Structure formats: structure tokens, C-alpha cells
Amino acid sequence: MTAYELDHLAIAVPSWRAPTEYLVEHLGGMWKHGFEMPEFNPCQLSFAEDMRIELLAPGSDESSFIGRYLAAGGGRPRPHHITFKVKDVEETILAVRNNGFEPIQLRLDNEVWREGFLHPKDTGLGFLVQFVEATEDPGELASSDPFKSGGLSWLPAATGAPVGIPFLFGRLPAWGSAPRVLVDILGAEMVEVERGDGWSTSRFSWNQGADLLLTTHPGQSGVHGVEAMGRLDGGEWSDAGCRALVDENALVDVLGVKVVSVP
């Protein structure tokens, strides 16, 4: 197994403020870190069992890739990538190539954060895949985080404990290469949870972090990618009927995904 954790979902947003306020007020998110850079401004909030949501805002550079990504989607927030933690990034790169893919944006020169990506056009997943071998949390890689003290005067106080985010949910027009990427390369356990009426839904899980529920239907057009994330205030969750739960919920505009409350 190359990946041991689905670590976080990264969402491109015009600015941190509105989505951060939602994540704190409605889900009990706890601020972890944030940085401003020319290329992009990333910040992370943590939830139960240290599941993360990362917000990526445009940087100061006019050519910021997040700015371009948002513009391509009409300026609206939308998922950008999912990050998987791996034990050995070079082993993962070998698995990627042995399965007929070529990783992009390899950065292997930082001994505490070594990463690569898989493009959605290659995988058919509808989202960018980031795989990372990390020995430290990103918040510890900078000498100081200006937003940890006094830099976020608008940040609301959390009113409750962080909720769990047990799953991310996405749709695909067909399975294609998705199982090969998630199982053969990233080491997920795949279990089919629903098949009927033309739909096929499977659950992909790792030892840590959220599970990924993907559903396909031959009548769908295009690749939808990540559509929802599930919240859990306590107890246990089941993936039965998850697609129906997602269908019943409305999009959270400031996040670009649905937030599904699991009973």
C-alpha cells in the first residue's frame, strides 16, 4: 500500500473569509495555518480525527494558477485536489509509471515535503490527485504563521467541537481508470456498496482520513469529480443511501460542494 491516508480536500476560493466562517460556525473547524504567497494563498482547518479542509485563494501574482482556475469555473469556489499521504513518494512514482501514467509537478528536493500530482485528464477522476511524503505538518515548514495570532480579526470563535468528515462523495460517467489509480497506485480498499438502475457506487478507504465514495451512471455527461463531503456529529455512519442524501442537499455556495449530515 503506497497511501495510508486521505489527508485533505483542497477547495479553490476567491478569498478565505466566507468559507472559513462557514467551516468554523457550522462544522466547528479549527484554524491550523495559513500563508500568503505570490502563486497562491493556502490555509487549512482541521476537524475530528485531524481530517483537513484546505482553502486555496489567489496569490498576489496576476498569473496565480488559482486565479486562473477560478476564472475557468466562472469565479465560483470549487474543489481543486485531494491529497493522499504516502509512505514513500518514490515508490508511489514507480507505481504511477508502472500503471501507465506520468506524474506531474514533481517536487522532491524538500526532505520534509516531497510531492507529485496526477492530472484528472489522465485519471478520469475529475479532480487533481496530490500524493505527499511528509515528515512535518505544512504549518511547521515556515518560520512563523502570521495568522496564528491577531491576523484574522474576522475569524469567529468555534461554538462546538469539530465534527467528523467521514467521506467525500463524487460522480463519474464511467469507472475508467479510477479504480486502478485509487487501488493499484494509492492502495485503497475498494468495496462495492450499491448497484442497480444503472448506478454503481463503490467505497474506497485507507487506514486514516476520510473515505471516498464514487458513483457512476452511463447517462451522466462529463466528469463531475468531488460533489459533497459528509459531516458526522457523533456515532457511526453507513454509506447506504449516501447518493440519495447527497441528492437531497443543496450546494454550499461558499465551498462549491454539498455538506451532507449523516444520521
PDB file of C-alpha atoms in Angstrom:
ATOM      1  CA  MET A   1       0.000   0.000   0.000  1.00  0.00           C
ATOM      2  CA  THR A   2       1.516   3.341  -1.033  1.00  0.00           C
ATOM      3  CA  ALA A   3      -1.030   5.729   0.532  1.00  0.00           C
ATOM      4  CA  TYR A   4      -2.086   5.389   4.143  1.00  0.00           C
ATOM      5  CA  GLU A   5      -4.369   8.426   4.498  1.00  0.00           C
ATOM      6  CA  LEU A   6      -6.792  10.616   2.586  1.00  0.00           C
ATOM      7  CA  ASP A   7      -5.466  13.732   4.284  1.00  0.00           C
ATOM      8  CA  HIS A   8      -7.498  16.628   2.944  1.00  0.00           C
ATOM      9  CA  LEU A   9      -9.747  18.125   0.321  1.00  0.00           C
ATOM     10  CA  ALA A  10      -8.448  21.369  -1.192  1.00  0.00           C
ATOM     11  CA  ILE A  11     -11.009  23.891  -2.456  1.00  0.00           C
ATOM     12  CA  ALA A  12     -10.217  26.912  -4.625  1.00  0.00           C
ATOM     13  CA  VAL A  13     -11.960  30.023  -3.267  1.00  0.00           C
ATOM     14  CA  PRO A  14     -11.862  33.753  -4.114  1.00  0.00           C
ATOM     15  CA  SER A  15     -10.859  34.530  -0.512  1.00  0.00           C
ATOM     16  CA  TRP A  16     -10.563  32.726   2.809  1.00  0.00           C
ATOM     17  CA  ARG A  17     -13.133  34.684   4.789  1.00  0.00           C
ATOM     18  CA  ALA A  18     -16.584  33.374   3.787  1.00  0.00           C
ATOM     19  CA  PRO A  19     -15.651  29.664   3.566  1.00  0.00           C
ATOM     20  CA  THR A  20     -13.639  29.831   6.790  1.00  0.00           C
ATOM     21  CA  GLU A  21     -16.555  31.436   8.623  1.00  0.00           C
ATOM     22  CA  TYR A  22     -18.842  28.657   7.373  1.00  0.00           C
ATOM     23  CA  LEU A  23     -16.424  25.874   8.339  1.00  0.00           C
ATOM     24  CA  VAL A  24     -15.958  27.287  11.838  1.00  0.00           C
ATOM     25  CA  GLU A  25     -19.572  28.213  12.561  1.00  0.00           C
ATOM     26  CA  HIS A  26     -21.274  25.155  11.045  1.00  0.00           C
ATOM     27  CA  LEU A  27     -18.666  22.396  11.361  1.00  0.00           C
ATOM     28  CA  GLY A  28     -16.527  23.513  14.298  1.00  0.00           C
ATOM     29  CA  GLY A  29     -13.403  23.761  12.161  1.00  0.00           C
ATOM     30  CA  MET A  30     -10.198  24.690  13.969  1.00  0.00           C
ATOM     31  CA  TRP A  31      -7.673  27.010  12.303  1.00  0.00           C
ATOM     32  CA  LYS A  32      -4.385  25.197  11.617  1.00  0.00           C
ATOM     33  CA  HIS A  33      -2.268  27.530   9.492  1.00  0.00           C
ATOM     34  CA  GLY A  34      -2.316  29.974   6.595  1.00  0.00           C
ATOM     35  CA  PHE A  35       0.245  31.626   4.322  1.00  0.00           C
ATOM     36  CA  GLU A  36       0.248  34.302   1.639  1.00  0.00           C
ATOM     37  CA  MET A  37       2.462  33.739  -1.390  1.00  0.00           C
ATOM     38  CA  PRO A  38       2.653  35.103  -4.954  1.00  0.00           C
ATOM     39  CA  GLU A  39       1.357  31.888  -6.538  1.00  0.00           C
ATOM     40  CA  PHE A  40      -1.489  31.155  -4.098  1.00  0.00           C
ATOM     41  CA  ASN A  41      -2.626  31.629  -0.513  1.00  0.00           C
ATOM     42  CA  PRO A  42      -3.270  28.301   1.266  1.00  0.00           C
ATOM     43  CA  CYS A  43      -4.835  27.777   4.676  1.00  0.00           C
ATOM     44  CA  GLN A  44      -6.112  24.686   6.477  1.00  0.00           C
ATOM     45  CA  LEU A  45      -8.776  23.951   9.061  1.00  0.00           C
ATOM     46  CA  SER A  46      -8.905  20.664  10.947  1.00  0.00           C
ATOM     47  CA  PHE A  47     -11.850  18.546  12.043  1.00  0.00           C
ATOM     48  CA  ALA A  48     -12.360  15.413  14.122  1.00  0.00           C
ATOM     49  CA  GLU A  49      -9.580  12.814  13.784  1.00  0.00           C
ATOM     50  CA  ASP A  50      -7.481  15.533  12.093  1.00  0.00           C
ATOM     51  CA  MET A  51      -9.276  15.431   8.741  1.00  0.00           C
ATOM     52  CA  ARG A  52      -8.469  18.701   6.955  1.00  0.00           C
ATOM     53  CA  ILE A  53     -10.116  21.112   4.557  1.00  0.00           C
ATOM     54  CA  GLU A  54      -7.679  23.334   2.683  1.00  0.00           C
ATOM     55  CA  LEU A  55      -8.712  26.657   1.129  1.00  0.00           C
ATOM     56  CA  LEU A  56      -6.679  27.962  -1.807  1.00  0.00           C
ATOM     57  CA  ALA A  57      -7.120  31.645  -2.629  1.00  0.00           C
ATOM     58  CA  PRO A  58      -5.371  33.524  -5.460  1.00  0.00           C
ATOM     59  CA  GLY A  59      -1.921  34.891  -4.617  1.00  0.00           C
ATOM     60  CA  SER A  60      -0.585  38.357  -5.265  1.00  0.00           C
ATOM     61  CA  ASP A  61       0.829  37.438  -8.676  1.00  0.00           C
ATOM     62  CA  GLU A  62      -1.564  38.285 -11.512  1.00  0.00           C
ATOM     63  CA  SER A  63      -0.726  34.947 -13.118  1.00  0.00           C
ATOM     64  CA  SER A  64      -1.693  32.984  -9.971  1.00  0.00           C
ATOM     65  CA  PHE A  65      -2.771  29.494 -11.037  1.00  0.00           C
ATOM     66  CA  ILE A  66      -5.629  29.568  -8.524  1.00  0.00           C
ATOM     67  CA  GLY A  67      -6.870  32.794 -10.082  1.00  0.00           C
ATOM     68  CA  ARG A  68      -6.861  31.115 -13.490  1.00  0.00           C
ATOM     69  CA  TYR A  69      -8.567  28.012 -12.101  1.00  0.00           C
ATOM     70  CA  LEU A  70     -11.345  30.087 -10.537  1.00  0.00           C
ATOM     71  CA  ALA A  71     -11.795  32.129 -13.699  1.00  0.00           C
ATOM     72  CA  ALA A  72     -12.206  28.934 -15.731  1.00  0.00           C
ATOM     73  CA  GLY A  73     -15.092  27.977 -13.429  1.00  0.00           C
ATOM     74  CA  GLY A  74     -16.847  31.327 -13.592  1.00  0.00           C
ATOM     75  CA  GLY A  75     -15.218  32.645 -10.413  1.00  0.00           C
ATOM     76  CA  ARG A  76     -17.109  30.264  -8.138  1.00  0.00           C
ATOM     77  CA  PRO A  77     -15.498  28.134  -5.400  1.00  0.00           C
ATOM     78  CA  ARG A  78     -14.894  24.550  -6.500  1.00  0.00           C
ATOM     79  CA  PRO A  79     -12.787  21.542  -5.455  1.00  0.00           C
ATOM     80  CA  HIS A  80      -9.203  21.643  -6.701  1.00  0.00           C
ATOM     81  CA  HIS A  81      -7.468  18.478  -5.446  1.00  0.00           C
ATOM     82  CA  ILE A  82      -7.433  15.673  -2.900  1.00  0.00           C
ATOM     83  CA  THR A  83      -4.214  14.985  -1.014  1.00  0.00           C
ATOM     84  CA  PHE A  84      -3.074  11.496  -0.054  1.00  0.00           C
ATOM     85  CA  LYS A  85      -0.222  10.863   2.379  1.00  0.00           C
ATOM     86  CA  VAL A  86       2.170   8.137   1.195  1.00  0.00           C
ATOM     87  CA  LYS A  87       4.951   6.287   2.990  1.00  0.00           C
ATOM     88  CA  ASP A  88       7.444   6.512   0.137  1.00  0.00           C
ATOM     89  CA  VAL A  89       6.927   9.041  -2.655  1.00  0.00           C
ATOM     90  CA  GLU A  90       9.442   7.324  -4.948  1.00  0.00           C
ATOM     91  CA  GLU A  91       7.609   4.015  -4.554  1.00  0.00           C
ATOM     92  CA  THR A  92       4.405   5.828  -5.485  1.00  0.00           C
ATOM     93  CA  ILE A  93       6.026   7.396  -8.546  1.00  0.00           C
ATOM     94  CA  LEU A  94       7.149   3.917  -9.626  1.00  0.00           C
ATOM     95  CA  ALA A  95       3.601   2.573  -9.160  1.00  0.00           C
ATOM     96  CA  VAL A  96       2.234   5.520 -11.179  1.00  0.00           C
ATOM     97  CA  ARG A  97       4.551   4.786 -14.091  1.00  0.00           C
ATOM     98  CA  ASN A  98       4.079   1.024 -13.911  1.00  0.00           C
ATOM     99  CA  ASN A  99       0.354   1.649 -14.357  1.00  0.00           C
ATOM    100  CA  GLY A 100       0.829   3.716 -17.480  1.00  0.00           C
ATOM    101  CA  PHE A 101       0.567   7.234 -16.041  1.00  0.00           C
ATOM    102  CA  GLU A 102       3.100  10.033 -15.798  1.00  0.00           C
ATOM    103  CA  PRO A 103       3.193  12.171 -12.637  1.00  0.00           C
ATOM    104  CA  ILE A 104       3.289  15.950 -12.979  1.00  0.00           C
ATOM    105  CA  GLN A 105       4.750  18.760 -10.875  1.00  0.00           C
ATOM    106  CA  LEU A 106       7.169  16.516  -9.011  1.00  0.00           C
ATOM    107  CA  ARG A 107       8.905  18.321  -6.154  1.00  0.00           C
ATOM    108  CA  LEU A 108      11.367  16.030  -4.410  1.00  0.00           C
ATOM    109  CA  ASP A 109      14.049  18.454  -3.217  1.00  0.00           C
ATOM    110  CA  ASN A 110      12.445  19.301   0.164  1.00  0.00           C
ATOM    111  CA  GLU A 111      13.203  16.427   2.518  1.00  0.00           C
ATOM    112  CA  VAL A 112      10.216  17.167   4.770  1.00  0.00           C
ATOM    113  CA  TRP A 113       7.613  17.612   1.987  1.00  0.00           C
ATOM    114  CA  ARG A 114       8.038  15.572  -1.220  1.00  0.00           C
ATOM    115  CA  GLU A 115       5.119  15.560  -3.623  1.00  0.00           C
ATOM    116  CA  GLY A 116       3.698  14.791  -7.040  1.00  0.00           C
ATOM    117  CA  PHE A 117       0.370  15.062  -8.828  1.00  0.00           C
ATOM    118  CA  LEU A 118      -1.822  13.118 -11.242  1.00  0.00           C
ATOM    119  CA  HIS A 119      -3.830  15.127 -13.746  1.00  0.00           C
ATOM    120  CA  PRO A 120      -7.603  14.489 -13.933  1.00  0.00           C
ATOM    121  CA  LYS A 121      -7.407  14.238 -17.726  1.00  0.00           C
ATOM    122  CA  ASP A 122      -5.169  11.196 -17.256  1.00  0.00           C
ATOM    123  CA  THR A 123      -7.041   9.534 -14.405  1.00  0.00           C
ATOM    124  CA  GLY A 124     -10.633  10.439 -15.322  1.00  0.00           C
ATOM    125  CA  LEU A 125     -11.345  11.169 -11.652  1.00  0.00           C
ATOM    126  CA  GLY A 126     -12.482  14.751 -12.158  1.00  0.00           C
ATOM    127  CA  PHE A 127     -10.062  16.102  -9.566  1.00  0.00           C
ATOM    128  CA  LEU A 128      -6.321  16.563  -9.270  1.00  0.00           C
ATOM    129  CA  VAL A 129      -4.611  13.916  -7.122  1.00  0.00           C
ATOM    130  CA  GLN A 130      -1.732  15.036  -4.898  1.00  0.00           C
ATOM    131  CA  PHE A 131       0.462  12.419  -3.234  1.00  0.00           C
ATOM    132  CA  VAL A 132       2.839  13.540  -0.494  1.00  0.00           C
ATOM    133  CA  GLU A 133       5.549  12.024   1.662  1.00  0.00           C
ATOM    134  CA  ALA A 134       5.716  14.392   4.628  1.00  0.00           C
ATOM    135  CA  THR A 135       7.655  14.288   7.861  1.00  0.00           C
ATOM    136  CA  GLU A 136       6.203  17.555   9.171  1.00  0.00           C
ATOM    137  CA  ASP A 137       2.913  19.426   9.057  1.00  0.00           C
ATOM    138  CA  PRO A 138       2.871  22.266   6.484  1.00  0.00           C
ATOM    139  CA  GLY A 139       2.307  24.735   9.292  1.00  0.00           C
ATOM    140  CA  GLU A 140       5.689  23.821  10.725  1.00  0.00           C
ATOM    141  CA  LEU A 141       7.579  24.368   7.468  1.00  0.00           C
ATOM    142  CA  ALA A 142       7.527  28.165   7.746  1.00  0.00           C
ATOM    143  CA  SER A 143       9.333  30.045  10.489  1.00  0.00           C
ATOM    144  CA  SER A 144       6.129  31.815  11.506  1.00  0.00           C
ATOM    145  CA  ASP A 145       2.440  31.866  10.657  1.00  0.00           C
ATOM    146  CA  PRO A 146       1.230  35.494  10.734  1.00  0.00           C
ATOM    147  CA  PHE A 147      -2.364  34.351  11.016  1.00  0.00           C
ATOM    148  CA  LYS A 148      -1.984  32.381  14.234  1.00  0.00           C
ATOM    149  CA  SER A 149      -2.103  35.486  16.409  1.00  0.00           C
ATOM    150  CA  GLY A 150      -4.100  38.596  15.622  1.00  0.00           C
ATOM    151  CA  GLY A 151      -4.066  38.239  11.844  1.00  0.00           C
ATOM    152  CA  LEU A 152      -7.646  37.024  11.474  1.00  0.00           C
ATOM    153  CA  SER A 153      -9.781  39.504  13.358  1.00  0.00           C
ATOM    154  CA  TRP A 154     -12.868  38.321  11.465  1.00  0.00           C
ATOM    155  CA  LEU A 155     -12.408  34.646  12.399  1.00  0.00           C
ATOM    156  CA  PRO A 156     -15.418  33.575  14.505  1.00  0.00           C
ATOM    157  CA  ALA A 157     -14.970  31.569  17.659  1.00  0.00           C
ATOM    158  CA  ALA A 158     -15.907  27.896  17.327  1.00  0.00           C
ATOM    159  CA  THR A 159     -19.166  27.148  19.135  1.00  0.00           C
ATOM    160  CA  GLY A 160     -18.671  23.396  19.405  1.00  0.00           C
ATOM    161  CA  ALA A 161     -16.264  20.542  18.895  1.00  0.00           C
ATOM    162  CA  PRO A 162     -15.150  19.862  15.319  1.00  0.00           C
ATOM    163  CA  VAL A 163     -17.393  17.395  13.519  1.00  0.00           C
ATOM    164  CA  GLY A 164     -16.147  14.328  11.724  1.00  0.00           C
ATOM    165  CA  ILE A 165     -15.894  14.311   7.939  1.00  0.00           C
ATOM    166  CA  PRO A 166     -16.065  10.572   7.269  1.00  0.00           C
ATOM    167  CA  PHE A 167     -16.388  10.709   3.495  1.00  0.00           C
ATOM    168  CA  LEU A 168     -16.063  12.701   0.301  1.00  0.00           C
ATOM    169  CA  PHE A 169     -18.524  11.938  -2.492  1.00  0.00           C
ATOM    170  CA  GLY A 170     -18.054  12.212  -6.238  1.00  0.00           C
ATOM    171  CA  ARG A 171     -19.630  11.157  -9.524  1.00  0.00           C
ATOM    172  CA  LEU A 172     -18.091   9.825 -12.724  1.00  0.00           C
ATOM    173  CA  PRO A 173     -19.624   8.939 -16.094  1.00  0.00           C
ATOM    174  CA  ALA A 174     -17.725   5.603 -16.065  1.00  0.00           C
ATOM    175  CA  TRP A 175     -15.157   3.833 -13.891  1.00  0.00           C
ATOM    176  CA  GLY A 176     -12.399   4.009 -16.484  1.00  0.00           C
ATOM    177  CA  SER A 177      -9.014   4.252 -14.769  1.00  0.00           C
ATOM    178  CA  ALA A 178     -10.389   5.378 -11.394  1.00  0.00           C
ATOM    179  CA  PRO A 179     -10.092   2.010  -9.570  1.00  0.00           C
ATOM    180  CA  ARG A 180      -6.592   1.479 -10.964  1.00  0.00           C
ATOM    181  CA  VAL A 181      -5.464   4.864  -9.626  1.00  0.00           C
ATOM    182  CA  LEU A 182      -7.110   4.528  -6.224  1.00  0.00           C
ATOM    183  CA  VAL A 183      -6.450   0.810  -5.605  1.00  0.00           C
ATOM    184  CA  ASP A 184      -3.353  -0.206  -7.583  1.00  0.00           C
ATOM    185  CA  ILE A 185      -1.451   3.066  -7.119  1.00  0.00           C
ATOM    186  CA  LEU A 186      -2.825   4.544  -3.901  1.00  0.00           C
ATOM    187  CA  GLY A 187      -3.623   1.280  -2.135  1.00  0.00           C
ATOM    188  CA  ALA A 188      -7.281   1.832  -1.276  1.00  0.00           C
ATOM    189  CA  GLU A 189      -9.580  -0.953  -0.201  1.00  0.00           C
ATOM    190  CA  MET A 190     -12.493  -0.954  -2.665  1.00  0.00           C
ATOM    191  CA  VAL A 191     -15.923  -2.262  -1.689  1.00  0.00           C
ATOM    192  CA  GLU A 192     -18.972  -2.096  -3.923  1.00  0.00           C
ATOM    193  CA  VAL A 193     -21.878  -0.719  -1.890  1.00  0.00           C
ATOM    194  CA  GLU A 194     -24.639  -0.279  -4.461  1.00  0.00           C
ATOM    195  CA  ARG A 195     -25.519  -1.488  -7.953  1.00  0.00           C
ATOM    196  CA  GLY A 196     -28.878  -1.046  -9.583  1.00  0.00           C
ATOM    197  CA  ASP A 197     -30.897   1.033 -12.027  1.00  0.00           C
ATOM    198  CA  GLY A 198     -27.732   1.673 -13.985  1.00  0.00           C
ATOM    199  CA  TRP A 199     -25.900   3.141 -10.976  1.00  0.00           C
ATOM    200  CA  SER A 200     -22.722   1.690  -9.483  1.00  0.00           C
ATOM    201  CA  THR A 201     -21.305   3.048  -6.227  1.00  0.00           C
ATOM    202  CA  SER A 202     -18.093   1.941  -4.519  1.00  0.00           C
ATOM    203  CA  ARG A 203     -16.333   2.953  -1.333  1.00  0.00           C
ATOM    204  CA  PHE A 204     -12.567   3.495  -1.302  1.00  0.00           C
ATOM    205  CA  SER A 205     -10.931   3.575   2.126  1.00  0.00           C
ATOM    206  CA  TRP A 206      -7.497   3.954   3.682  1.00  0.00           C
ATOM    207  CA  ASN A 207      -6.205   3.380   7.200  1.00  0.00           C
ATOM    208  CA  GLN A 208      -6.643   7.044   8.124  1.00  0.00           C
ATOM    209  CA  GLY A 209      -8.614  10.055   6.996  1.00  0.00           C
ATOM    210  CA  ALA A 210     -11.857  10.182   5.046  1.00  0.00           C
ATOM    211  CA  ASP A 211     -13.247   7.542   2.727  1.00  0.00           C
ATOM    212  CA  LEU A 212     -14.041   8.324  -0.887  1.00  0.00           C
ATOM    213  CA  LEU A 213     -17.441   7.278  -2.260  1.00  0.00           C
ATOM    214  CA  LEU A 214     -17.680   7.336  -6.046  1.00  0.00           C
ATOM    215  CA  THR A 215     -20.763   6.621  -8.101  1.00  0.00           C
ATOM    216  CA  THR A 216     -21.126   6.157 -11.840  1.00  0.00           C
ATOM    217  CA  HIS A 217     -24.029   6.237 -14.248  1.00  0.00           C
ATOM    218  CA  PRO A 218     -23.744   5.750 -18.010  1.00  0.00           C
ATOM    219  CA  GLY A 219     -26.253   8.544 -18.602  1.00  0.00           C
ATOM    220  CA  GLN A 220     -24.074  11.162 -16.964  1.00  0.00           C
ATOM    221  CA  SER A 221     -22.217  13.600 -19.180  1.00  0.00           C
ATOM    222  CA  GLY A 222     -18.753  14.806 -18.264  1.00  0.00           C
ATOM    223  CA  VAL A 223     -16.737  14.164 -15.139  1.00  0.00           C
ATOM    224  CA  HIS A 224     -18.247  15.697 -12.025  1.00  0.00           C
ATOM    225  CA  GLY A 225     -15.477  14.983  -9.539  1.00  0.00           C
ATOM    226  CA  VAL A 226     -15.953  15.800  -5.846  1.00  0.00           C
ATOM    227  CA  GLU A 227     -19.525  16.870  -5.186  1.00  0.00           C
ATOM    228  CA  ALA A 228     -20.056  16.581  -1.438  1.00  0.00           C
ATOM    229  CA  MET A 229     -18.492  15.941   1.921  1.00  0.00           C
ATOM    230  CA  GLY A 230     -20.229  14.169   4.783  1.00  0.00           C
ATOM    231  CA  ARG A 231     -20.406  15.544   8.306  1.00  0.00           C
ATOM    232  CA  LEU A 232     -20.899  13.444  11.410  1.00  0.00           C
ATOM    233  CA  ASP A 233     -21.549  14.898  14.871  1.00  0.00           C
ATOM    234  CA  GLY A 234     -21.057  11.571  16.628  1.00  0.00           C
ATOM    235  CA  GLY A 235     -21.704   7.860  16.431  1.00  0.00           C
ATOM    236  CA  GLU A 236     -21.158   5.807  13.301  1.00  0.00           C
ATOM    237  CA  TRP A 237     -22.032   6.252   9.674  1.00  0.00           C
ATOM    238  CA  SER A 238     -23.159   3.963   6.885  1.00  0.00           C
ATOM    239  CA  ASP A 239     -22.720   4.506   3.170  1.00  0.00           C
ATOM    240  CA  ALA A 240     -26.147   3.016   2.406  1.00  0.00           C
ATOM    241  CA  GLY A 241     -28.304   5.624   0.736  1.00  0.00           C
ATOM    242  CA  CYS A 242     -25.454   8.116   0.578  1.00  0.00           C
ATOM    243  CA  ARG A 243     -26.231   9.096  -3.001  1.00  0.00           C
ATOM    244  CA  ALA A 244     -29.832   9.865  -2.009  1.00  0.00           C
ATOM    245  CA  LEU A 245     -28.590  12.018   0.880  1.00  0.00           C
ATOM    246  CA  VAL A 246     -26.347  13.961  -1.477  1.00  0.00           C
ATOM    247  CA  ASP A 247     -29.185  14.453  -3.958  1.00  0.00           C
ATOM    248  CA  GLU A 248     -31.396  15.896  -1.212  1.00  0.00           C
ATOM    249  CA  ASN A 249     -28.917  18.593  -0.187  1.00  0.00           C
ATOM    250  CA  ALA A 250     -28.190  21.961  -1.739  1.00  0.00           C
ATOM    251  CA  LEU A 251     -24.778  23.239  -2.751  1.00  0.00           C
ATOM    252  CA  VAL A 252     -22.979  25.357  -0.149  1.00  0.00           C
ATOM    253  CA  ASP A 253     -22.068  28.301  -2.367  1.00  0.00           C
ATOM    254  CA  VAL A 254     -19.037  29.474  -0.379  1.00  0.00           C
ATOM    255  CA  LEU A 255     -17.449  25.991  -0.639  1.00  0.00           C
ATOM    256  CA  GLY A 256     -18.620  24.766  -4.036  1.00  0.00           C
ATOM    257  CA  VAL A 257     -19.635  21.385  -2.562  1.00  0.00           C
ATOM    258  CA  LYS A 258     -22.604  19.970  -0.693  1.00  0.00           C
ATOM    259  CA  VAL A 259     -22.298  19.274   3.042  1.00  0.00           C
ATOM    260  CA  VAL A 260     -24.297  16.183   3.925  1.00  0.00           C
ATOM    261  CA  SER A 261     -25.296  15.477   7.528  1.00  0.00           C
ATOM    262  CA  VAL A 262     -25.124  11.742   8.156  1.00  0.00           C
ATOM    263  CA  PRO A 263     -27.602  10.401  10.738  1.00  0.00           C
TER     264      PRO A 263
END
